[in-house]
PDB file of C-alpha atoms and ligand atoms in Angstrom:
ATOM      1  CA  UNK W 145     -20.594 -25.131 -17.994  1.00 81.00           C
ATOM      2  CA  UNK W 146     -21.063 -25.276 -14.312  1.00 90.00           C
ATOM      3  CA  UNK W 147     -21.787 -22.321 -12.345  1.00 96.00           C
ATOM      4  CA  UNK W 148     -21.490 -22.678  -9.015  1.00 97.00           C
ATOM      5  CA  UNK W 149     -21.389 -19.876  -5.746  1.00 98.00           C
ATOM      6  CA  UNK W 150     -19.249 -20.580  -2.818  1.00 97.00           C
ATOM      7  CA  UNK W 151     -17.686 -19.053   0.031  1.00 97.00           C
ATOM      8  CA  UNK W 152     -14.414 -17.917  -0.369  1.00 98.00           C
ATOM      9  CA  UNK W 153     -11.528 -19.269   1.550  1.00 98.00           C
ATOM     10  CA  UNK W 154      -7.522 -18.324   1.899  1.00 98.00           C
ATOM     11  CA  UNK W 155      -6.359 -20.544  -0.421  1.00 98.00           C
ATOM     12  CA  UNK W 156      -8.518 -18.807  -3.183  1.00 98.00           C
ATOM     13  CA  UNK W 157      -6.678 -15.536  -2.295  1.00 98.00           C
ATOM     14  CA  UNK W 158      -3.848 -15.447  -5.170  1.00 98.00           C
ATOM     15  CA  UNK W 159      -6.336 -16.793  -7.824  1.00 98.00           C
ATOM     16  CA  UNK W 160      -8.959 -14.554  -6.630  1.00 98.00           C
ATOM     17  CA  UNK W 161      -6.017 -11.110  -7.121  1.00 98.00           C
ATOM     18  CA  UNK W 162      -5.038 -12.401 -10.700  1.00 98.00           C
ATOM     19  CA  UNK W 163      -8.707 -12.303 -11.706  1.00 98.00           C
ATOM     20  CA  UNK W 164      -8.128  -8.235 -11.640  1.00 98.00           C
ATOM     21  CA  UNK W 165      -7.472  -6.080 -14.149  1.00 98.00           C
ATOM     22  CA  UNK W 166      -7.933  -2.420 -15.284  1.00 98.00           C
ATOM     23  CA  UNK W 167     -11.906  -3.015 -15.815  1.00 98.00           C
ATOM     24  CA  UNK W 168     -12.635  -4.656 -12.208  1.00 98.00           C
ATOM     25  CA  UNK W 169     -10.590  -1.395 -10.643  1.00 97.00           C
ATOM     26  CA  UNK W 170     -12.003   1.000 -12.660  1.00 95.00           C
ATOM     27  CA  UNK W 171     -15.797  -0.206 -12.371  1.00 96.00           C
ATOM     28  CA  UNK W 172     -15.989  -2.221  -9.289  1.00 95.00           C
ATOM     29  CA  UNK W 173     -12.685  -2.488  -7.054  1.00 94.00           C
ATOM     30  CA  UNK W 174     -10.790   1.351  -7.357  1.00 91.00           C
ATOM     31  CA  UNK W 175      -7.434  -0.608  -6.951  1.00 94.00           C
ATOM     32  CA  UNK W 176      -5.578  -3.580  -7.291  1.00 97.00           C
ATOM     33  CA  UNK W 177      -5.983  -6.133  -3.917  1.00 96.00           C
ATOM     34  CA  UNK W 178      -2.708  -8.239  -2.726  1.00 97.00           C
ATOM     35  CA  UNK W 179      -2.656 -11.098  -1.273  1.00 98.00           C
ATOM     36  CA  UNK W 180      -2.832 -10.614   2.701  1.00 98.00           C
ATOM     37  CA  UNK W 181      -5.283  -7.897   2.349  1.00 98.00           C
ATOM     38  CA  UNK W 182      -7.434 -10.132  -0.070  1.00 98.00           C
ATOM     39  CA  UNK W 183      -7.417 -12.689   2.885  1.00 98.00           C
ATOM     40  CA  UNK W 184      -8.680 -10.670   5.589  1.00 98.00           C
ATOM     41  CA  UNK W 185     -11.217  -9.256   3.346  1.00 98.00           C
ATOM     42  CA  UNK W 186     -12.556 -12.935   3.161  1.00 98.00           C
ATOM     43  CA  UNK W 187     -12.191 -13.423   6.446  1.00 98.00           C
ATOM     44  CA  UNK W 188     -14.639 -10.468   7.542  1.00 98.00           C
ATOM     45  CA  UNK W 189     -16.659 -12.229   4.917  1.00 98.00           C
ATOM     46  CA  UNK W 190     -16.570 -15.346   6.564  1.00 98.00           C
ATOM     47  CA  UNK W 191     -17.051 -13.387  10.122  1.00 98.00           C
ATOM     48  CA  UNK W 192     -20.279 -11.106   8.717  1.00 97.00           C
ATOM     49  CA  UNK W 193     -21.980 -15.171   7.139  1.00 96.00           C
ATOM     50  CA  UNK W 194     -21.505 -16.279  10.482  1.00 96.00           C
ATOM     51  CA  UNK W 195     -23.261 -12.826  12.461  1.00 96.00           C
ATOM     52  CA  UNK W 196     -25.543 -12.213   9.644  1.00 92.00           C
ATOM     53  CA  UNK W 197     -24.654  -8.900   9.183  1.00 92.00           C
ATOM     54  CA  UNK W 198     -23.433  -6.646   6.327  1.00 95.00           C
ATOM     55  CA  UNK W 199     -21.552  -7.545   2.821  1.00 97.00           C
ATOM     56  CA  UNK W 200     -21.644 -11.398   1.803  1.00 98.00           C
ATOM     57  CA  UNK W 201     -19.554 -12.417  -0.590  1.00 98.00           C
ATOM     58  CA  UNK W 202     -18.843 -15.437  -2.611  1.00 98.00           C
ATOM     59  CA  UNK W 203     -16.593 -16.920  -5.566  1.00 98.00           C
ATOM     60  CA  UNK W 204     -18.129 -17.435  -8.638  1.00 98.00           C
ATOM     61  CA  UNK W 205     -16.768 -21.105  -9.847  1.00 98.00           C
ATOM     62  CA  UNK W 206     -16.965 -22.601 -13.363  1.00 96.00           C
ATOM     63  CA  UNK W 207     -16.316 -26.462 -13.498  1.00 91.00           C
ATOM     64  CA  UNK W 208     -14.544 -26.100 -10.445  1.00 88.00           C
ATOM     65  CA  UNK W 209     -12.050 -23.417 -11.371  1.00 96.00           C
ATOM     66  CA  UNK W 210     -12.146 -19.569  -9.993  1.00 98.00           C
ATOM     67  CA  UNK W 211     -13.723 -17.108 -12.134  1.00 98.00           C
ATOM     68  CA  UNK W 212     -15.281 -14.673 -10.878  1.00 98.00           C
ATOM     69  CA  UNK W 213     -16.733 -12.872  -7.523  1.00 98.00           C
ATOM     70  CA  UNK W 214     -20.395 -11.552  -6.641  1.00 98.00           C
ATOM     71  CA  UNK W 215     -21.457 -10.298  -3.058  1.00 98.00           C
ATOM     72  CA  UNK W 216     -24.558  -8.756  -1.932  1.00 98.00           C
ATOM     73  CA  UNK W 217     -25.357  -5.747   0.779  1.00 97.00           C
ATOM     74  CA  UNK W 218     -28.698  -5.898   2.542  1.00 95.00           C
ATOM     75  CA  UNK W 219     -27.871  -2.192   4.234  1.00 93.00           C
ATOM     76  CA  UNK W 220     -26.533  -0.187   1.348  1.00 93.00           C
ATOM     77  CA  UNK W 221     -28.756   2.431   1.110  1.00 90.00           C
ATOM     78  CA  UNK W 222     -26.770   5.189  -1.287  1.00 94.00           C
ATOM     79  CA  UNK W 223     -29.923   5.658  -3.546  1.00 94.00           C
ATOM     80  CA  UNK W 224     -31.401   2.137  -2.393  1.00 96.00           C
ATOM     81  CA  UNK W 225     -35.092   1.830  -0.836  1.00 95.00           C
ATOM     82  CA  UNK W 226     -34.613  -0.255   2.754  1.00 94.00           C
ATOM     83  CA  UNK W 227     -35.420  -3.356   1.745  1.00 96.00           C
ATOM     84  CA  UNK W 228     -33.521  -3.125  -1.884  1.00 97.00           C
ATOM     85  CA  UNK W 229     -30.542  -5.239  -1.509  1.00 98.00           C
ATOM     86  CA  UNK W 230     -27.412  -4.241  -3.955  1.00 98.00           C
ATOM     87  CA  UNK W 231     -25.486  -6.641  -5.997  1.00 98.00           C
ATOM     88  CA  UNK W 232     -22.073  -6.225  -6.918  1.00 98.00           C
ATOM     89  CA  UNK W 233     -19.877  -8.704  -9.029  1.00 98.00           C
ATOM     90  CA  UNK W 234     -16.504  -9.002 -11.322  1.00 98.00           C
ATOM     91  CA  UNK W 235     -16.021 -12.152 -13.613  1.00 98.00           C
ATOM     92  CA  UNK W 236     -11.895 -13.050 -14.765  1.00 98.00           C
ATOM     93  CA  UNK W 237     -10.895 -11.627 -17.749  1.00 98.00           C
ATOM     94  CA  UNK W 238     -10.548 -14.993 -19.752  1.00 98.00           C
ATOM     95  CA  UNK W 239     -14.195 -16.015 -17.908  1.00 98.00           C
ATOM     96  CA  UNK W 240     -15.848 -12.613 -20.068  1.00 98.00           C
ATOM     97  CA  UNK W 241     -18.292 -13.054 -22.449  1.00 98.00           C
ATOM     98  CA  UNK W 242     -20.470 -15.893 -21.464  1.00 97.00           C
ATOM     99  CA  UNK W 243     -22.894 -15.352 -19.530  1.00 97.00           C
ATOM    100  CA  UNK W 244     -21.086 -15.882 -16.411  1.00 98.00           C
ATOM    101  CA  UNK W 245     -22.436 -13.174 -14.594  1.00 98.00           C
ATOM    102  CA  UNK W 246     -25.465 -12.897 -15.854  1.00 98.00           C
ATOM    103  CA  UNK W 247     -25.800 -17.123 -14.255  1.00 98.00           C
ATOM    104  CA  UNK W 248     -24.137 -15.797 -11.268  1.00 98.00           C
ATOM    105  CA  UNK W 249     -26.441 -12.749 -10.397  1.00 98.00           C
ATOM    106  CA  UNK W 250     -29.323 -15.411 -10.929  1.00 98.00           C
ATOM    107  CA  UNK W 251     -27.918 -17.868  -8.410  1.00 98.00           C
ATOM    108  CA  UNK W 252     -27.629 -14.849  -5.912  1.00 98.00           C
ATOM    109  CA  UNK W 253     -31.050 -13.947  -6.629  1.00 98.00           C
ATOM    110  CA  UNK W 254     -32.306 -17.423  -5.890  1.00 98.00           C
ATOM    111  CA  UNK W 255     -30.167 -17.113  -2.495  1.00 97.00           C
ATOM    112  CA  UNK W 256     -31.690 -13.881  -1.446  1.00 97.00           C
ATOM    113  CA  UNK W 257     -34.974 -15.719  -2.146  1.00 98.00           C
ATOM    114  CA  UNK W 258     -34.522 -18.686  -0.228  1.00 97.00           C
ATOM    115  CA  UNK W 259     -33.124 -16.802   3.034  1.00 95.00           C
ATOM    116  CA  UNK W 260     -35.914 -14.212   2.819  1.00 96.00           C
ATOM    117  CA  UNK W 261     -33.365 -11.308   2.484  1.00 96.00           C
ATOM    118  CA  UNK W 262     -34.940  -7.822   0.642  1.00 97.00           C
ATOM    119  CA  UNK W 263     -37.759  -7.511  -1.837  1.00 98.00           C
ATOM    120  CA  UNK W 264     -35.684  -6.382  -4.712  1.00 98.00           C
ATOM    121  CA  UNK W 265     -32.204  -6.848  -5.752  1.00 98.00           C
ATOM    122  CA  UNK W 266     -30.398  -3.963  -7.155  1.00 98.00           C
ATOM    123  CA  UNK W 267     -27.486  -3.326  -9.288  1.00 98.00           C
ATOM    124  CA  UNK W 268     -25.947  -0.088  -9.260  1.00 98.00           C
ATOM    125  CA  UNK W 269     -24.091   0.811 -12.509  1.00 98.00           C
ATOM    126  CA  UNK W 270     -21.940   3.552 -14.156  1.00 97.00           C
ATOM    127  CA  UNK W 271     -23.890   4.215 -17.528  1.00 97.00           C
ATOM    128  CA  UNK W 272     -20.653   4.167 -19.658  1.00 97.00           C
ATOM    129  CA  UNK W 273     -19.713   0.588 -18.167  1.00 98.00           C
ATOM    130  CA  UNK W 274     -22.003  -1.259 -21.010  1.00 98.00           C
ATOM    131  CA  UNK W 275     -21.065  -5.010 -20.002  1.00 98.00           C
ATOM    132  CA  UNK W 276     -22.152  -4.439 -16.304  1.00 98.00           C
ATOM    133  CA  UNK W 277     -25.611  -2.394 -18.021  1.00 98.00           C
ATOM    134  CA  UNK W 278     -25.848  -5.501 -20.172  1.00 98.00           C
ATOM    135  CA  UNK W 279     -25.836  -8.061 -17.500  1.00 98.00           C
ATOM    136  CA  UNK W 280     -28.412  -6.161 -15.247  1.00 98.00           C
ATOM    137  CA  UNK W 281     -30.584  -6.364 -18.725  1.00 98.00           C
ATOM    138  CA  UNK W 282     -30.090 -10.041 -19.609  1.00 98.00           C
ATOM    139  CA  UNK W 283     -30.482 -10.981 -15.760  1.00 98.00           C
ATOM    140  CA  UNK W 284     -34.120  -9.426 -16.064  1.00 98.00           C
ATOM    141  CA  UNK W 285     -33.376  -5.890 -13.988  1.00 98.00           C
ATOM    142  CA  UNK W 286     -35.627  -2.999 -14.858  1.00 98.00           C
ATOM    143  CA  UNK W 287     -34.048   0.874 -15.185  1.00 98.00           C
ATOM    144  CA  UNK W 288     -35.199   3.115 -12.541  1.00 98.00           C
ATOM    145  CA  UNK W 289     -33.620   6.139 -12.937  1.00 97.00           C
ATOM    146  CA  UNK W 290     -29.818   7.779 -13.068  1.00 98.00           C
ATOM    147  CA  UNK W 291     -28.786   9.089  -9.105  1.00 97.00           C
ATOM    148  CA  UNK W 292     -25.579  11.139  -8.108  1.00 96.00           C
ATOM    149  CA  UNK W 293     -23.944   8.740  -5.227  1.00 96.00           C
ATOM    150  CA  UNK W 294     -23.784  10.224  -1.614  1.00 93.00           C
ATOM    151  CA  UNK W 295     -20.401   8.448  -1.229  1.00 91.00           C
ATOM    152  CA  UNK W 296     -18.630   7.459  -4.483  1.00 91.00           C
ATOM    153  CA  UNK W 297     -16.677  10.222  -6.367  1.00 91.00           C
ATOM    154  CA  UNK W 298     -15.205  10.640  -9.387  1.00 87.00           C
ATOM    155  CA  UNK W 299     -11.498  11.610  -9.191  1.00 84.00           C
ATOM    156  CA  UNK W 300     -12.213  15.533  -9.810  1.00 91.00           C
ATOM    157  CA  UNK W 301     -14.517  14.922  -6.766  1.00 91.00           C
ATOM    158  CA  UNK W 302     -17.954  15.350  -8.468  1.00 93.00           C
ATOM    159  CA  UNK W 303     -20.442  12.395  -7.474  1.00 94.00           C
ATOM    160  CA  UNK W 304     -20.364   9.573  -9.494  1.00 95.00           C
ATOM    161  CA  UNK W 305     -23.375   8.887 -11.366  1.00 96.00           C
ATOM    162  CA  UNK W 306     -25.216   5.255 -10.954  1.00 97.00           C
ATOM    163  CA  UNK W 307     -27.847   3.972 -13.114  1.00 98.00           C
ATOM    164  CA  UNK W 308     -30.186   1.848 -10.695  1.00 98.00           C
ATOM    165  CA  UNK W 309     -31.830  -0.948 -11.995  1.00 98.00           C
ATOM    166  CA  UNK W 310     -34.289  -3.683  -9.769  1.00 98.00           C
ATOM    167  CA  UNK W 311     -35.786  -6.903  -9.787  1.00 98.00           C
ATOM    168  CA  UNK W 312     -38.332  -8.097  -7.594  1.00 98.00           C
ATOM    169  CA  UNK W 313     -37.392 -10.806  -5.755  1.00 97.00           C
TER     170      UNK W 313
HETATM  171  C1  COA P 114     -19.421  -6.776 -16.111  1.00 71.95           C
HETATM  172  C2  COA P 114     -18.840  -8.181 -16.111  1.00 71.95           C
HETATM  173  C3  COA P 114     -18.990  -8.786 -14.726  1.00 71.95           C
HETATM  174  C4  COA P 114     -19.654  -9.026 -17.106  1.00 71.95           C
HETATM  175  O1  COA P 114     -19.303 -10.404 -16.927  1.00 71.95           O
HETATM  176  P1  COA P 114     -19.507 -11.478 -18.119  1.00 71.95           P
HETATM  177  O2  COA P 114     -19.609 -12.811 -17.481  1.00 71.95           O
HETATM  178  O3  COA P 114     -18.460 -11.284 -19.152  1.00 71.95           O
HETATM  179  O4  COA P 114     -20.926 -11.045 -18.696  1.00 71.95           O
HETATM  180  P2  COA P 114     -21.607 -11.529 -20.079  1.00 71.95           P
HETATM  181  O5  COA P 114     -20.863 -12.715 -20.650  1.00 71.95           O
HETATM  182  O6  COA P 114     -23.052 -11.623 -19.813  1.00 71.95           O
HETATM  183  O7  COA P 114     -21.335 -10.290 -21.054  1.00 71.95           O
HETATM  184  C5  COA P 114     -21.859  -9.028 -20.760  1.00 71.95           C
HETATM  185  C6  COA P 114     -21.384  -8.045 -21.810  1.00 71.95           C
HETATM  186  O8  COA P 114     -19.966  -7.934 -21.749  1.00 71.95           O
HETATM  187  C7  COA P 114     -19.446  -7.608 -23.056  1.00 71.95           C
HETATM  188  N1  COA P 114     -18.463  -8.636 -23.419  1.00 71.95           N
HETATM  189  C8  COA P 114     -18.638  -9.754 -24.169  1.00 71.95           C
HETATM  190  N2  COA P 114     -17.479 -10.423 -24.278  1.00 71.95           N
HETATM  191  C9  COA P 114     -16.569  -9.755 -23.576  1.00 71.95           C
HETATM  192  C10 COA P 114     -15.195  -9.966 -23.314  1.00 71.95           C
HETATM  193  N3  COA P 114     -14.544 -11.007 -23.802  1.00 71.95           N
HETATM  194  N4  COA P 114     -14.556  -9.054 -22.524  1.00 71.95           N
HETATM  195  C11 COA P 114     -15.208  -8.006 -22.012  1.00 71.95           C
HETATM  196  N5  COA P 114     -16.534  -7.752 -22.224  1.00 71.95           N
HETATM  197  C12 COA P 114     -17.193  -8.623 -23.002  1.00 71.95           C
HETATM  198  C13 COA P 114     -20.627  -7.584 -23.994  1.00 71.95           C
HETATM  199  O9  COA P 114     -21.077  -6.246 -24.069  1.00 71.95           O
HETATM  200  C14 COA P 114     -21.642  -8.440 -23.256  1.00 71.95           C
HETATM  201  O10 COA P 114     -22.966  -8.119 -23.607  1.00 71.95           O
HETATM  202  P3  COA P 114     -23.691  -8.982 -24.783  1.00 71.95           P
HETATM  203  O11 COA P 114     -23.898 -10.363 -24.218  1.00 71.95           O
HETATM  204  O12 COA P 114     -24.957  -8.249 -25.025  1.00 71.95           O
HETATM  205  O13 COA P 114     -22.752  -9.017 -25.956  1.00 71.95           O
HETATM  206  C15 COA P 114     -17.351  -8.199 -16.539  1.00 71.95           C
HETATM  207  O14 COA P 114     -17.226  -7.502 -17.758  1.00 71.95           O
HETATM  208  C16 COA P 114     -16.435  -7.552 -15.494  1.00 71.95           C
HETATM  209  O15 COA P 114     -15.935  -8.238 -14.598  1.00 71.95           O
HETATM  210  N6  COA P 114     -16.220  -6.216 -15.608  1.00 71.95           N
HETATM  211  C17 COA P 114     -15.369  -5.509 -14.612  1.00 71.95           C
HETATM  212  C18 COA P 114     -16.071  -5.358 -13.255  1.00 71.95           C
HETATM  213  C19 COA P 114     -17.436  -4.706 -13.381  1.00 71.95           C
HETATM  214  O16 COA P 114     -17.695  -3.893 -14.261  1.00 71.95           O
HETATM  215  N7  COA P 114     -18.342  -5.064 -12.434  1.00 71.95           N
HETATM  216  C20 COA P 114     -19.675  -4.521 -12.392  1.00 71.95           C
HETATM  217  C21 COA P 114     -19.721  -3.242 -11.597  1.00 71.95           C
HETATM  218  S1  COA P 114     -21.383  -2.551 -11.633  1.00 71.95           S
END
């Protein structure tokens, strides 16, 4: 297995939209993506790599096929220190259950190394989503502490609840 991170184009659009299912919206996405607005997501992508600004995002590719996607935010600061930078990521349903992520967050890590971005990366997780909690364990992440979100609700409108966890960089 061959994990590789790169950046996402238009042509990885339609493979990147069947990855989703009813896990990615409900942890990660809050809806199902088409195609056209999956493209101009990756082309703000694409636009913030180039400014060095904001969310950067990559595909997550095993062996040369699609699997998965994992971004990071140097200026996400809902229950985030300034120099925490949060990590985010979804792997394909038929990619679960090994170890993608967990080789993915590591590659990011090395990334936000190498360009000197943050002190700690930071996953943000929903208690009740285990395999996220599980893959900020395996990837070496510490627990923090449980925060109610200043921006993400829950449906009723009470704050969603995130369990931080860190890892120096
Ligand atoms: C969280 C997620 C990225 C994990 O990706 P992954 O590459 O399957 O991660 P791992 O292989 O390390 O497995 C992590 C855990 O997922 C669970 N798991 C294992 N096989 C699985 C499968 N086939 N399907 C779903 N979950 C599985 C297990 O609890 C596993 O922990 P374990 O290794 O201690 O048994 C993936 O489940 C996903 O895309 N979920 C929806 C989006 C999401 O939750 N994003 C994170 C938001 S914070």
């Amino acid at each position: 297995m061959t994990i590789e991170l790169r950046p996402l184009t238009a042509a990885d659009a339609e493979a990147h939209c069947a990855g989703e299912d009813a896990l990615t919206v409900r942890w990660l996405t809050g809806g199902y993506g088409d195609v056209e607005g999956t493209i101009k997501f990756f082309e703000q992508l694409t636009q913030n790599a180039t400014t060095g600004t904001g969310k950067r995002g990559f595909g997550i590719w095993n062996s040369d096929r699609l699997c998965g996607y994992i971004d990071y935010t140097p200026d996400l600061d809902d229950g985030l220190d300034p120099e925490d930078v949060a990590l985010a990521y979804a792997v394909h349903p038929w990619a679960r259950g090994q170890g993608i992520a967990v080789q993915a967050v590591h590659l990011i890590c090395n990334t936000l190394r190498t360009t000197k971005t943050g002190t700690r990366a930071a996953i943000r997780v929903e208690p009740q989503n285990t395999a996220s909690v599980r893959v900020a364990q395996k990837s070496g992440f510490t627990y923090i502490r449980d925060f109610p979100s200043n921006r993400d609700t829950h449906p009723d409108g009470t704050p969603t609840t995130f369990s931080l966890y860190l890892l120096d960089l």
